[in-house]
Coordinates of C-alpha atoms and ligand atoms in Angstrom, one line a residue:
M720 CA 86.4 84.3 61.5
L721 CA 83.1 85.7 60.5
S722 CA 81.7 85.8 64.1
K723 CA 84.7 87.6 65.0
L724 CA 84.5 90.1 62.0
K725 CA 80.7 90.7 63.4
K726 CA 81.5 91.4 66.8
G727 CA 84.3 93.8 65.6
L728 CA 81.5 95.6 63.8
D729 CA 79.1 95.5 66.7
Y730 CA 82.1 97.0 68.8
L731 CA 82.6 99.6 66.1
K732 CA 79.0 100.8 66.3
S733 CA 79.1 101.2 69.8
D734 CA 82.0 103.4 69.9
P735 CA 81.6 105.0 66.4
A736 CA 83.8 108.3 66.8
A737 CA 87.1 107.1 65.3
P738 CA 86.1 105.0 62.8
L739 CA 83.7 107.8 61.2
I740 CA 86.6 110.2 61.4
F741 CA 88.4 107.7 59.5
L742 CA 86.2 107.0 56.8
S743 CA 85.5 110.8 56.4
I744 CA 89.5 111.6 55.9
L745 CA 89.6 108.3 53.3
F746 CA 86.2 109.9 51.6
G747 CA 88.4 113.4 51.6
I748 CA 91.3 111.7 49.8
F749 CA 88.8 110.0 47.2
T750 CA 87.6 113.7 46.5
F751 CA 90.8 114.9 46.2
F752 CA 92.6 112.6 43.9
I753 CA 89.8 110.5 42.2
L754 CA 87.2 113.0 41.6
D755 CA 89.8 115.7 41.4
E756 CA 88.0 118.4 43.6
P757 CA 90.6 119.7 46.0
L758 CA 87.9 122.4 47.3
W759 CA 85.3 119.8 48.4
A760 CA 88.2 117.6 49.7
H761 CA 89.2 120.7 51.8
Y762 CA 85.6 121.1 53.0
I763 CA 85.0 117.5 54.0
W764 CA 88.3 117.6 56.1
F765 CA 87.6 120.8 57.5
A766 CA 84.3 119.6 58.7
T767 CA 86.0 116.7 60.0
L768 CA 88.5 118.5 61.9
I769 CA 85.7 120.8 63.6
L770 CA 83.4 118.2 64.3
G771 CA 85.9 115.6 65.6
G772 CA 88.1 118.1 67.1
L773 CA 85.5 120.1 69.5
P774 CA 84.8 117.3 71.7
I775 CA 88.5 117.0 72.3
V776 CA 89.1 120.3 72.9
Y777 CA 86.2 120.5 75.1
H778 CA 87.4 117.5 77.4
T779 CA 91.1 118.5 77.5
V780 CA 90.1 122.2 78.6
K781 CA 87.8 120.5 81.1
G782 CA 90.9 118.5 82.3
M783 CA 93.2 121.6 82.7
L784 CA 90.7 123.3 84.7
K785 CA 91.0 120.5 87.1
G786 CA 94.6 120.9 86.9
Q787 CA 95.5 117.8 84.8
F788 CA 98.2 118.8 82.7
A789 CA 98.6 115.7 80.1
S790 CA 100.4 114.9 77.0
D791 CA 97.1 115.8 75.4
I792 CA 97.6 119.7 75.6
V793 CA 100.2 119.2 72.6
A794 CA 97.4 117.5 70.7
L795 CA 94.8 120.3 71.6
L796 CA 97.1 123.1 70.5
A797 CA 98.0 121.5 67.3
I798 CA 94.1 121.0 66.5
I799 CA 93.5 124.8 67.3
T800 CA 96.4 126.0 65.3
A801 CA 95.0 123.6 62.3
I802 CA 91.6 125.5 62.5
F803 CA 93.2 128.7 62.7
L804 CA 95.7 128.1 59.9
S805 CA 92.7 126.2 58.0
Q806 CA 95.0 123.3 57.6
A807 CA 92.3 120.8 57.2
F808 CA 93.9 117.7 56.1
A809 CA 96.6 117.5 59.0
G810 CA 94.1 118.8 61.5
A811 CA 92.0 115.8 60.7
V812 CA 94.6 113.4 61.1
V813 CA 95.6 114.8 64.5
V814 CA 91.9 114.2 65.5
L815 CA 91.7 111.0 64.5
M816 CA 94.8 110.0 66.2
Q817 CA 93.4 111.6 69.4
S818 CA 89.9 109.8 69.2
G819 CA 91.7 106.7 68.5
G820 CA 93.7 106.6 71.1
E821 CA 90.8 107.4 73.6
A822 CA 88.8 104.9 71.8
L823 CA 91.4 102.3 72.3
E824 CA 91.8 103.1 76.0
R825 CA 87.9 102.6 76.6
F826 CA 88.3 99.3 74.5
G827 CA 90.8 98.3 77.2
L828 CA 88.6 98.9 80.4
R829 CA 85.2 97.7 78.7
K830 CA 87.1 94.6 77.8
A831 CA 88.3 94.2 81.4
S832 CA 84.4 94.6 82.6
R833 CA 83.3 92.3 80.0
S834 CA 85.2 89.5 81.2
L835 CA 83.5 89.8 84.4
D836 CA 80.0 89.7 82.5
E837 CA 81.1 86.8 80.7
L838 CA 82.3 85.1 84.1
L839 CA 79.0 85.9 85.7
K840 CA 77.0 84.7 82.7
R841 CA 78.5 81.2 82.4
A842 CA 78.3 80.5 86.4
P843 CA 76.7 76.9 87.1
K844 CA 73.2 77.4 87.7
K845 CA 71.7 74.3 87.9
A846 CA 72.4 70.9 89.7
R847 CA 70.9 67.4 89.6
R848 CA 70.4 66.0 93.2
K849 CA 69.9 62.3 93.9
T850 CA 66.6 61.7 96.0
N851 CA 65.9 58.8 98.3
S852 CA 64.5 56.7 95.7
D853 CA 67.6 56.7 93.4
S854 CA 65.9 59.3 91.1
F855 CA 67.1 62.7 90.4
E856 CA 65.5 66.2 90.7
E857 CA 66.9 69.1 89.0
I858 CA 67.4 72.0 91.6
D859 CA 68.6 75.6 91.7
V860 CA 72.6 75.4 92.6
K861 CA 72.1 77.7 95.4
E862 CA 70.0 74.6 96.9
V863 CA 72.5 72.3 97.1
N864 CA 73.7 71.4 100.6
I865 CA 77.0 69.9 101.8
E866 CA 77.1 65.8 101.4
D867 CA 74.3 65.7 98.7
I868 CA 75.0 63.5 95.9
L869 CA 74.6 65.1 92.6
L870 CA 74.7 63.8 89.0
V871 CA 76.7 65.7 86.3
R872 CA 76.4 64.4 82.8
P873 CA 79.0 64.5 80.0
G874 CA 79.1 68.3 78.8
E875 CA 77.8 69.8 81.8
M876 CA 79.3 72.1 84.4
I877 CA 80.3 71.0 87.8
P878 CA 77.9 72.7 90.0
V879 CA 79.9 73.1 93.4
D880 CA 83.3 72.0 94.8
G881 CA 83.5 67.9 95.5
T882 CA 84.4 64.7 95.1
I883 CA 83.6 62.1 92.5
T884 CA 81.8 59.0 94.3
Q885 CA 81.1 57.1 91.2
G886 CA 82.3 56.9 87.8
K887 CA 85.3 58.3 85.8
T888 CA 86.0 61.1 83.4
Q889 CA 87.8 63.8 81.5
I890 CA 87.5 67.1 83.4
D891 CA 88.3 70.3 81.8
D892 CA 89.4 73.2 84.1
S893 CA 90.6 75.7 81.6
A894 CA 88.3 78.0 82.5
I895 CA 89.5 78.2 86.1
T896 CA 93.0 77.3 86.0
G897 CA 93.9 78.3 82.6
E898 CA 95.6 74.5 82.0
P899 CA 94.4 73.6 78.6
L900 CA 94.6 70.0 79.0
A901 CA 91.6 67.8 80.2
K902 CA 92.4 65.7 83.1
E903 CA 91.5 62.2 83.8
K904 CA 89.4 61.7 87.0
G905 CA 88.1 58.8 89.0
E906 CA 86.5 57.9 92.3
G907 CA 87.7 60.3 95.0
G908 CA 89.1 62.9 92.2
E909 CA 88.6 66.4 93.4
L910 CA 86.0 68.5 91.4
L911 CA 86.1 72.5 91.2
S912 CA 82.8 74.5 90.3
G913 CA 83.1 75.8 87.0
S914 CA 84.9 73.2 85.3
I915 CA 83.4 71.1 82.7
N916 CA 82.8 67.1 82.8
V917 CA 83.8 66.2 79.2
T918 CA 83.6 62.3 78.9
G919 CA 81.7 60.2 81.5
A920 CA 78.3 60.4 83.5
I921 CA 79.6 60.9 87.2
E922 CA 78.2 61.2 90.6
M923 CA 79.8 63.6 93.0
K924 CA 79.4 64.4 96.4
A925 CA 78.9 68.1 97.3
L926 CA 81.6 69.5 99.8
K927 CA 80.9 73.0 99.6
K928 CA 77.7 75.1 98.8
S929 CA 77.7 77.3 95.8
E930 CA 78.6 80.4 97.2
E931 CA 82.0 79.0 99.1
S932 CA 82.7 77.0 95.9
Q933 CA 85.7 78.0 93.9
Y934 CA 83.5 79.5 91.0
A935 CA 82.0 82.2 93.4
Q936 CA 85.2 82.8 94.9
I937 CA 86.9 83.6 91.4
V938 CA 83.9 86.1 90.6
K939 CA 84.4 87.8 93.9
L940 CA 87.8 88.2 93.4
V941 CA 87.5 89.8 89.9
Q942 CA 84.9 91.8 91.1
K943 CA 87.1 93.3 93.8
A944 CA 89.7 93.9 91.0
E945 CA 87.3 95.8 88.8
E946 CA 86.1 98.2 91.9
E947 CA 89.4 98.8 92.7
K948 CA 90.5 99.0 89.2
A949 CA 93.3 101.8 89.2
P950 CA 92.8 104.0 85.9
I951 CA 95.1 102.6 83.3
Q952 CA 98.4 104.1 84.1
R953 CA 99.6 107.0 82.2
L954 CA 103.3 106.1 82.8
A955 CA 103.3 108.5 79.6
D956 CA 102.1 111.6 81.6
R957 CA 105.2 111.3 83.6
Y958 CA 107.2 111.8 80.3
A959 CA 104.7 114.7 79.3
I960 CA 106.2 116.5 82.0
F961 CA 109.4 117.3 80.0
F962 CA 107.9 116.5 76.5
T963 CA 105.3 119.3 76.2
P964 CA 107.7 122.2 77.2
L965 CA 109.9 120.8 74.7
T966 CA 107.6 121.0 72.0
L967 CA 106.6 124.3 72.7
F968 CA 110.0 125.3 72.8
M969 CA 110.6 123.6 69.3
A970 CA 107.8 125.2 67.9
L971 CA 109.0 128.7 68.9
V972 CA 112.4 127.9 67.4
G973 CA 110.7 126.7 64.0
Y974 CA 108.8 129.9 64.1
L975 CA 111.9 131.9 64.6
V976 CA 114.0 129.9 61.9
T977 CA 111.3 130.2 59.0
N978 CA 109.5 133.3 60.2
E979 CA 106.2 131.1 59.1
F980 CA 103.3 130.3 61.3
V981 CA 102.5 127.2 59.5
T982 CA 106.1 125.5 60.9
V983 CA 104.4 125.8 64.2
L984 CA 101.7 123.4 63.1
S985 CA 104.4 121.1 61.5
V986 CA 106.2 120.8 64.7
L987 CA 103.0 120.3 66.8
V988 CA 101.5 117.8 64.2
V989 CA 104.8 115.7 64.2
A990 CA 105.1 116.1 68.3
T991 CA 101.5 114.8 68.8
P992 CA 102.5 112.2 71.5
C993 CA 100.1 109.4 70.5
P994 CA 102.8 106.7 71.3
L995 CA 103.1 108.2 74.9
I996 CA 99.7 108.0 75.5
L997 CA 99.0 104.7 74.1
A998 CA 101.8 102.5 74.5
T999 CA 102.0 101.7 78.1
P1000 CA 98.4 101.1 78.8
L1001 CA 98.3 99.0 75.8
A1002 CA 101.3 97.0 77.0
I1003 CA 99.7 96.5 80.3
I1004 CA 96.5 95.2 79.0
C1005 CA 98.5 92.9 76.6
G1006 CA 100.5 92.0 79.9
I1007 CA 97.5 91.2 82.0
N1008 CA 95.8 89.0 79.3
R1009 CA 99.0 87.2 78.7
S1010 CA 98.9 86.4 82.6
A1011 CA 95.5 85.2 82.5
K1012 CA 96.4 82.8 80.2
E1013 CA 98.9 81.2 82.2
G1014 CA 96.6 81.0 85.0
I1015 CA 97.6 84.1 86.7
I1016 CA 95.1 86.7 87.8
V1017 CA 96.8 90.1 88.1
K1018 CA 94.6 93.0 89.8
G1019 CA 95.5 95.7 87.7
G1020 CA 98.4 97.5 86.2
A1021 CA 100.4 98.7 89.1
P1022 CA 101.2 95.0 90.3
L1023 CA 102.3 94.0 87.1
E1024 CA 104.6 97.0 86.9
Q1025 CA 106.1 96.3 90.3
I1026 CA 106.6 92.6 90.3
A1027 CA 109.2 93.1 87.5
S1028 CA 111.3 94.9 89.9
T1029 CA 111.1 92.7 93.0
E1030 CA 114.2 92.8 95.0
A1031 CA 113.0 90.6 97.8
L1032 CA 110.8 87.7 97.8
F1033 CA 109.3 86.0 100.9
F1034 CA 108.0 82.3 101.0
D1035 CA 105.5 80.9 103.2
K1036 CA 106.5 77.3 104.1
T1037 CA 103.2 74.8 104.2
G1038 CA 101.1 75.0 100.8
T1039 CA 103.4 77.3 99.2
L1040 CA 106.8 75.9 99.1
T1041 CA 105.2 72.2 100.3
K1042 CA 102.3 70.5 98.4
G1043 CA 100.2 71.4 101.3
T1044 CA 98.9 67.8 101.4
P1045 CA 100.4 66.6 104.4
S1046 CA 100.3 62.3 105.0
I1047 CA 99.9 61.2 108.3
E1048 CA 103.0 59.3 109.3
K1049 CA 102.2 58.1 112.8
V1050 CA 99.9 59.0 115.8
I1051 CA 101.8 58.7 119.2
A1052 CA 99.1 58.0 122.2
L1053 CA 100.2 59.4 125.5
Q1054 CA 98.4 59.3 129.1
G1055 CA 97.1 56.1 128.5
K1056 CA 94.8 57.0 125.6
S1057 CA 94.8 54.8 122.5
E1058 CA 95.8 56.0 118.9
E1059 CA 92.2 55.9 117.7
E1060 CA 91.0 58.1 120.5
V1061 CA 93.8 60.3 119.8
L1062 CA 93.0 60.6 116.3
Q1063 CA 89.1 60.8 117.0
I1064 CA 89.6 63.8 119.2
A1065 CA 92.0 65.4 116.7
A1066 CA 89.6 65.0 113.9
S1067 CA 86.4 65.9 115.9
I1068 CA 88.2 69.6 116.4
E1069 CA 90.0 69.8 113.0
Q1070 CA 86.5 69.4 111.1
F1071 CA 86.0 73.2 111.6
S1072 CA 89.3 74.2 110.2
T1073 CA 90.3 74.7 106.6
H1074 CA 94.0 74.0 107.4
S1075 CA 95.8 71.3 105.2
I1076 CA 96.5 69.8 108.6
A1077 CA 93.1 69.6 109.5
K1078 CA 92.2 68.1 106.1
S1079 CA 94.8 65.0 106.5
I1080 CA 93.7 64.4 109.9
L1081 CA 90.0 64.4 109.1
E1082 CA 90.7 62.1 106.1
K1083 CA 92.7 59.7 108.1
A1084 CA 89.8 59.5 110.8
K1085 CA 87.6 58.6 108.0
E1086 CA 89.7 55.8 106.8
K1087 CA 89.8 54.4 109.9
N1088 CA 86.0 54.7 110.2
L1089 CA 86.1 56.7 113.5
S1090 CA 82.8 58.7 114.2
L1091 CA 83.4 62.3 115.0
L1092 CA 82.5 63.7 118.5
E1093 CA 80.5 66.8 119.2
A1094 CA 82.9 69.6 119.7
K1095 CA 81.8 73.2 121.0
D1096 CA 83.3 76.5 121.1
F1097 CA 85.9 76.1 118.2
V1098 CA 88.8 78.6 118.1
E1099 CA 91.3 78.7 115.5
V1100 CA 94.6 81.0 116.1
P1101 CA 96.0 81.2 112.5
G1102 CA 99.2 79.6 111.8
E1103 CA 99.4 78.7 115.4
S1104 CA 96.5 76.2 117.0
V1105 CA 93.2 75.3 117.1
S1106 CA 91.0 74.4 120.3
A1107 CA 87.6 73.1 121.0
K1108 CA 85.4 71.9 124.0
I1109 CA 84.8 67.8 124.1
S1110 CA 82.2 66.4 126.4
G1111 CA 83.2 69.2 129.0
G1112 CA 87.1 68.9 128.6
N1113 CA 89.0 71.6 126.5
Y1114 CA 91.3 70.2 124.0
T1115 CA 94.1 72.0 121.9
I1116 CA 96.2 71.1 119.0
S1117 CA 99.2 73.1 118.1
S1118 CA 102.8 73.0 117.0
Y1119 CA 105.0 70.5 118.8
K1120 CA 108.0 72.1 120.4
G1121 CA 109.0 69.6 123.3
D1122 CA 112.3 67.7 122.7
E1123 CA 111.6 64.8 125.2
N1124 CA 110.9 62.2 122.4
L1125 CA 114.3 61.4 120.3
E1126 CA 112.5 59.7 117.5
V1127 CA 110.2 62.6 116.9
Q1128 CA 113.2 64.7 116.9
K1129 CA 114.8 62.9 114.3
E1130 CA 111.6 63.0 112.2
L1131 CA 111.7 66.8 112.7
K1132 CA 114.9 67.2 111.3
Q1133 CA 114.0 65.1 108.4
G1134 CA 111.1 67.8 107.6
A1135 CA 108.1 66.0 109.2
I1136 CA 105.4 68.3 110.9
A1137 CA 104.5 67.4 114.3
V1138 CA 101.3 68.8 116.2
S1139 CA 100.4 67.9 119.9
I1140 CA 97.2 67.4 121.1
S1141 CA 96.7 68.4 124.7
S1142 CA 93.9 68.6 127.4
Q1143 CA 94.3 71.1 130.1
E1144 CA 97.9 71.5 129.6
K1145 CA 98.6 67.7 129.5
R1146 CA 99.7 66.4 126.3
I1147 CA 97.6 63.1 125.4
G1148 CA 99.1 62.6 121.8
L1149 CA 101.0 63.3 119.0
I1150 CA 100.4 63.4 115.3
L1151 CA 103.8 63.1 112.9
M1152 CA 103.0 64.3 109.2
K1153 CA 105.1 64.6 106.1
D1154 CA 104.4 67.4 103.7
A1155 CA 106.7 66.8 100.5
L1156 CA 108.4 69.8 98.7
R1157 CA 106.8 70.8 95.6
E1158 CA 108.6 69.4 92.6
N1159 CA 110.1 72.3 91.1
V1160 CA 111.0 74.3 94.0
K1161 CA 114.9 74.4 93.3
D1162 CA 114.6 75.5 89.8
T1163 CA 112.1 78.1 90.7
I1164 CA 114.5 79.7 93.2
L1165 CA 117.4 79.5 91.0
S1166 CA 115.8 81.3 88.2
L1167 CA 114.3 83.8 90.5
Q1168 CA 117.7 84.5 91.5
K1169 CA 119.0 84.8 88.0
M1170 CA 116.2 87.5 87.3
G1171 CA 117.9 89.3 89.9
V1172 CA 115.9 88.9 93.1
K1173 CA 118.6 89.8 95.8
K1174 CA 117.3 88.5 99.0
I1175 CA 114.9 85.1 99.3
M1176 CA 113.5 84.1 102.5
M1177 CA 111.3 81.6 104.2
L1178 CA 108.6 82.7 106.6
T1179 CA 106.7 80.2 108.4
G1180 CA 104.8 79.4 111.5
D1181 CA 105.9 75.8 111.9
T1182 CA 108.8 75.0 113.9
K1183 CA 112.3 75.7 113.6
K1184 CA 113.7 72.0 112.8
T1185 CA 110.9 71.5 110.4
A1186 CA 111.7 74.6 108.8
E1187 CA 115.4 74.6 108.4
Y1188 CA 115.2 70.7 106.6
I1189 CA 112.3 72.2 104.1
A1190 CA 114.6 75.6 103.5
K1191 CA 117.6 73.3 103.0
E1192 CA 115.9 71.0 100.4
A1193 CA 114.5 74.3 98.7
S1194 CA 118.1 75.8 98.8
I1195 CA 116.8 78.8 100.7
T1196 CA 119.5 79.8 103.1
D1197 CA 117.4 82.8 104.8
V1198 CA 114.8 81.4 107.5
A1199 CA 112.5 82.6 110.3
S1200 CA 110.3 79.9 111.8
E1201 CA 107.6 79.8 114.5
L1202 CA 106.2 83.3 113.3
K1203 CA 102.6 84.6 114.2
P1204 CA 101.0 86.3 111.1
D1205 CA 101.9 89.7 112.5
Q1206 CA 105.6 88.7 112.7
K1207 CA 105.3 87.6 109.1
V1208 CA 104.4 91.3 108.6
E1209 CA 107.2 92.7 110.9
I1210 CA 109.9 91.2 109.0
I1211 CA 108.7 92.2 105.6
K1212 CA 108.7 95.8 107.1
Q1213 CA 111.8 95.6 108.3
N1214 CA 113.3 94.7 104.8
E1215 CA 111.6 97.8 103.5
K1216 CA 114.5 100.0 104.1
E1217 CA 116.9 97.9 102.1
F1218 CA 114.6 96.6 99.3
K1219 CA 112.4 98.7 97.2
V1220 CA 110.1 96.1 96.1
L1221 CA 109.0 93.3 98.5
T1222 CA 106.9 90.3 97.2
M1223 CA 105.4 87.8 99.5
V1224 CA 104.1 84.4 98.1
G1225 CA 101.5 82.6 100.3
D1226 CA 98.6 80.4 100.8
G1227 CA 97.0 80.1 104.4
I1228 CA 94.8 82.5 106.5
N1229 CA 97.8 83.5 108.4
D1230 CA 99.6 84.8 105.3
A1231 CA 96.9 87.3 104.7
P1232 CA 98.4 90.4 106.6
A1233 CA 102.0 89.7 105.0
L1234 CA 100.3 89.4 101.4
A1235 CA 98.6 92.7 102.2
T1236 CA 101.8 94.4 103.5
A1237 CA 104.1 93.4 100.9
T1238 CA 104.5 95.6 97.6
V1239 CA 103.1 92.6 95.8
G1240 CA 101.4 89.8 97.2
I1241 CA 100.8 86.6 95.5
A1242 CA 98.3 84.1 96.6
M1243 CA 98.8 80.4 95.6
G1244 CA 94.9 80.5 94.9
E1245 CA 94.0 76.6 93.9
R1246 CA 94.2 75.0 97.5
G1247 CA 94.8 78.3 99.4
A1248 CA 92.3 80.2 101.7
A1249 CA 90.0 82.2 99.9
I1250 CA 91.0 85.3 102.4
S1251 CA 94.5 85.1 101.1
A1252 CA 93.5 85.5 97.4
E1253 CA 91.6 88.5 98.6
A1254 CA 94.8 90.2 100.3
A1255 CA 96.8 89.4 97.3
D1256 CA 97.3 91.7 94.1
I1257 CA 98.0 88.4 92.3
V1258 CA 96.4 85.0 92.3
I1259 CA 97.8 82.0 90.6
L1260 CA 95.2 79.7 90.0
V1261 CA 97.5 76.7 88.9
D1262 CA 98.9 74.9 91.2
D1263 CA 102.4 75.4 90.2
L1264 CA 105.2 77.4 91.9
N1265 CA 106.7 78.0 89.1
K1266 CA 104.0 80.7 87.7
V1267 CA 106.1 83.1 90.2
T1268 CA 108.8 83.1 87.8
T1269 CA 106.2 83.3 84.8
S1270 CA 104.5 86.3 86.6
L1271 CA 108.0 88.0 87.0
K1272 CA 108.8 87.2 83.6
I1273 CA 105.6 88.7 82.1
G1274 CA 106.1 91.8 84.0
K1275 CA 109.4 92.5 83.1
R1276 CA 109.0 91.9 79.4
T1277 CA 105.6 94.2 79.6
L1278 CA 107.6 96.8 81.2
K1279 CA 110.6 96.8 78.8
I1280 CA 108.2 96.6 75.7
A1281 CA 106.1 99.7 77.0
K1282 CA 109.5 101.5 77.6
E1283 CA 110.9 100.9 74.4
S1284 CA 107.8 102.0 72.7
I1285 CA 107.8 105.3 74.6
F1286 CA 111.6 106.0 73.6
I1287 CA 111.1 104.9 70.1
G1288 CA 108.1 107.3 69.9
I1289 CA 109.7 110.0 71.4
G1290 CA 112.7 109.7 69.5
L1291 CA 111.3 109.4 66.2
S1292 CA 109.0 112.2 67.1
F1293 CA 111.8 114.6 68.0
L1294 CA 113.7 113.7 64.9
L1295 CA 110.9 114.8 62.8
M1296 CA 110.5 117.9 65.0
V1297 CA 114.0 119.2 64.2
I1298 CA 113.3 118.4 60.5
A1299 CA 110.2 120.5 60.9
C1300 CA 111.9 123.3 62.6
T1301 CA 113.4 124.0 59.3
G1302 CA 110.2 124.1 57.6
R1303 CA 110.9 121.1 55.5
I1304 CA 107.7 119.4 56.5
V1305 CA 104.3 120.4 55.5
P1306 CA 101.6 119.7 58.2
A1307 CA 100.0 117.5 56.0
V1308 CA 103.1 115.2 55.6
G1309 CA 103.9 115.5 59.1
A1310 CA 100.7 114.1 60.2
L1311 CA 101.2 111.0 58.0
L1312 CA 104.8 110.4 59.2
Q1313 CA 103.4 110.5 62.7
E1314 CA 100.4 108.3 62.0
V1315 CA 103.5 105.8 60.9
I1316 CA 105.3 106.1 64.3
D1317 CA 102.1 105.5 66.0
V1318 CA 101.3 102.2 64.2
S1319 CA 104.7 101.0 64.7
V1320 CA 104.3 101.8 68.0
I1321 CA 101.2 100.3 68.9
L1322 CA 102.3 97.0 66.7
N1323 CA 105.3 96.8 69.3
A1324 CA 103.4 97.1 72.3
L1325 CA 101.1 94.2 71.0
R1326 CA 104.2 91.9 70.9
V1327 CA 103.6 91.3 74.7
L1328 CA 101.0 89.2 73.9
K1329 CA 103.3 86.8 72.3
K1330 CA 105.3 84.0 74.5
Ligands
LIG1904 P1 102.9 78.1 107.2 O1 103.2 79.5 107.6 O2 104.2 77.4 107.0 O3 102.2 78.4 106.4 P2 101.2 76.7 109.2 O4 100.0 77.6 108.4 O5 101.1 75.1 108.5 O6 102.4 77.4 108.9 O7 101.0 77.1 110.6 C1 102.3 76.8 111.5 C2 102.0 75.7 112.7 O8 100.7 75.9 113.4 C3 101.8 74.5 111.8 O9 102.8 73.7 111.3 C4 101.0 73.6 112.8 O10 101.9 73.4 113.8 C5 100.0 75.0 113.7 N1 98.8 74.7 113.3 C6 98.2 75.8 112.4 N2 96.8 75.5 112.0 C7 96.7 74.5 112.5 C8 95.5 73.5 112.8 N3 94.3 73.9 112.0 N4 95.8 72.1 113.4 C9 97.1 71.7 114.0 N5 98.0 72.6 113.9 C10 97.9 74.0 113.2
LIG1905 MG1 101.0 78.1 104.5

């Protein structure tokens, strides 16, 4: 509590204008009521108005010269009129509102960049590597090589991605995935860099270098989001287009009705559209924060606004609707090869691929103690095939599309994945795999439909039979299969005419172009390829498809609350304007009433943070 207070004070010291203005207005009130010195109070407020108001006038006029006509203009006119009419108190309150609004906007932006600093500050720095003689040396995390055995003691951070080779412990990865509960992990358990080892001492094998590990990937993502940071959207400025002329018109009406210039000031003061300026950015900052708590990184305000009105949703199959951890069911050897040979050749090629199929094949080969052969000239066609040269021969692994084997056909119709290994056009073997559907796919699809998504479609690089089975399981009726990455893009483009907002959810390298094409791209980040996370606007760090629904919900709620705030703000301001026109509100009271509207609108926007 105390440290929070201190942080707050430190922050105020770094951006002191608004708090100073607030204090001097209070000082004026004290002088007026307690010391009973109205004239001195007037001087204090007037000084506040001039000193605090001039920078605002300067910025706004500069903006206007650049052609920016925002809602600040009403505030500008109010300040100038207040100086002109010597209405010190009302003017000072307008200055407070305006500088408070600007400070809040800066606060939001700074908080965003601070989260990056904090992320960098807590990056893993050191690792403890096992030397030959069974002792450990402390090294820089950048020096860790793949296959190194590292010791991680309780309380220490996992330095690079890897697996546990010895020991059992609780792992807390809340910093990376947002999941609050520590997980129990034993030998073979996967570790992500940046998570915390809580209870036991473990030995782990490094599977990635530091710069390829999860933590570095997240930092890169956030960095990129920062660089492209869309200026916080001023949805408000769209409303300003009619609000500003309306205000000026009402001010004129007020003057004509009462024949007093001070009425003009009253109208301007109650109209100062602080809720317009603040409600949206504040709601959006809260929405992004709220998402982050759920393990969803939203790269800016625009995707949060857009995802709320998703009309068409496209899902990739492998790794998105399915778990992306296929288990090998069967190896079929042809052309006089043995099962071991087929698996050995396949694994030797797949060692260079990051695809989930590759991972499973490699694990199976290791399980059978098969050594890897030297493979050269590896080429991957994303979503289609991999090939390489092994002792002079060309080998390719790709989707099995033949229909000669009846048993295989039956398996495919039940959702199995089959790849064919061939050498110079001759098939030497098949590998059959099963990749289970994620647990909550059906519920996710159902709730998305309930939320107003009109079209849900599966786009996959896999074969028709497999695709159709999985789609049926997931209760998705629209399926396109055997697609290359650019064909996924094509299908999304074809739907642009019919649907305004299209969202694509994917995980692989082959999804990256589609993720970039869709209005909103969502990447399944935990196991997915780094490049898909780069191409996406939203990255789900938790391995849970239902977070797509959560993201939509947060987006809808944010937008609803932002709009609510704007309409309440405009409505109340308009009501006060009408009353002010008749000369029944003096500027000082008008300023206080407007302040009440501001506070209620701000409190309303903060509701986004709650569940
Ligand atoms: P999806 O679009 O459903 O995610 P995949 O990324 O699994 O599709 O790619 C589609 C198909 O391409 C796979 O089912 C597989 O047959 C083939 N394929 C892609 N990458 C590889 C690989 N590294 N090894 C073997 N087959 C692959
Ligand atoms: Mg995929």
